[in-house]
XYZ file of C-alpha atoms in Angstrom:
103
model
C 17.155 157.978 34.228
C 19.944 155.551 33.544
C 20.316 152.068 34.824
C 23.649 150.302 35.220
C 23.403 146.556 34.928
C 26.352 144.719 36.339
C 26.726 140.987 35.453
C 29.291 138.887 37.302
C 30.471 135.713 38.886
C 32.833 135.556 41.849
C 36.551 134.755 41.401
C 37.775 131.330 42.456
C 38.463 131.314 46.014
C 35.943 134.096 46.964
C 33.104 132.767 48.988
C 29.494 133.940 48.497
C 29.395 134.678 52.347
C 32.375 137.197 51.903
C 30.964 138.841 48.793
C 27.338 139.175 50.307
C 28.771 140.571 53.500
C 30.708 143.322 51.488
C 27.597 144.048 49.365
C 25.277 144.410 52.498
C 27.651 146.295 54.791
C 29.619 148.570 52.393
C 28.565 148.481 48.837
C 24.806 148.812 48.977
C 24.629 151.330 51.831
C 27.356 153.670 50.355
C 26.035 153.552 46.766
C 22.385 154.127 47.875
C 23.542 157.189 49.945
C 24.757 158.942 46.712
C 22.318 161.728 45.647
C 22.254 160.762 42.098
C 21.202 157.157 42.846
C 17.604 156.366 43.187
C 17.768 152.587 43.697
C 20.485 149.882 43.972
C 19.674 146.205 44.426
C 21.887 143.193 44.096
C 20.439 139.809 42.926
C 21.686 136.337 43.249
C 20.571 133.954 40.374
C 19.655 130.409 41.060
C 18.327 128.994 37.799
C 17.212 129.462 34.190
C 13.435 129.401 33.845
C 12.287 126.366 32.068
C 15.759 124.788 32.055
C 18.169 122.753 34.299
C 21.039 124.788 32.981
C 23.067 126.864 35.298
C 22.715 130.694 34.954
C 25.674 132.283 33.124
C 26.024 134.826 35.869
C 25.619 134.141 39.736
C 25.011 137.844 40.562
C 23.762 141.033 38.977
C 23.407 144.529 40.153
C 20.811 147.126 39.059
C 21.893 150.665 39.862
C 19.293 153.398 38.781
C 20.724 156.865 38.688
C 20.103 160.277 37.237
C 22.912 160.541 34.802
C 26.489 159.320 34.409
C 28.123 162.859 35.106
C 26.181 163.236 38.390
C 27.073 159.620 39.512
C 30.702 160.096 38.756
C 30.692 163.337 40.657
C 28.805 161.889 43.679
C 31.275 158.957 43.791
C 34.323 161.256 43.765
C 32.800 163.164 46.641
C 32.082 160.090 48.850
C 35.237 158.978 50.750
C 33.945 155.363 51.163
C 33.734 155.083 47.352
C 37.423 155.059 47.210
C 37.666 151.452 48.536
C 34.588 149.910 46.948
C 35.855 149.492 43.326
C 39.138 147.870 44.466
C 37.366 145.570 46.812
C 34.657 144.677 44.094
C 37.626 143.989 41.646
C 39.148 141.536 44.115
C 35.893 139.537 44.301
C 34.119 139.800 40.885
C 35.542 137.868 37.851
C 35.361 140.010 34.712
C 32.185 141.939 35.442
C 30.201 143.502 32.537
C 28.926 146.985 33.204
C 26.083 147.748 30.867
C 24.509 151.209 30.678
C 20.852 151.213 29.783
C 17.635 153.235 29.630
C 14.096 152.099 30.016
C 12.058 152.052 26.853
């Protein structure tokens, strides 16, 4: 099992409402429909525990999937996936895509 952790802020001019509508109506339903994906959640941060500092990233995604090869294959086979990366790139400011495994 692999987990993709995506950390990002929104680009200037992109509203939280617009991003969250995209996530709820297109991104999450489409990605969770892929056979290789076992879970996908999007989180909105609101603080740093024990601090008044703002979190460095406003949003993060956790996508759990079987392996990279299966995920890439499933993404290529799902027509809706063609529009998701471009739309995400319009909204997310320099996202970090971190591949990880549970220890």
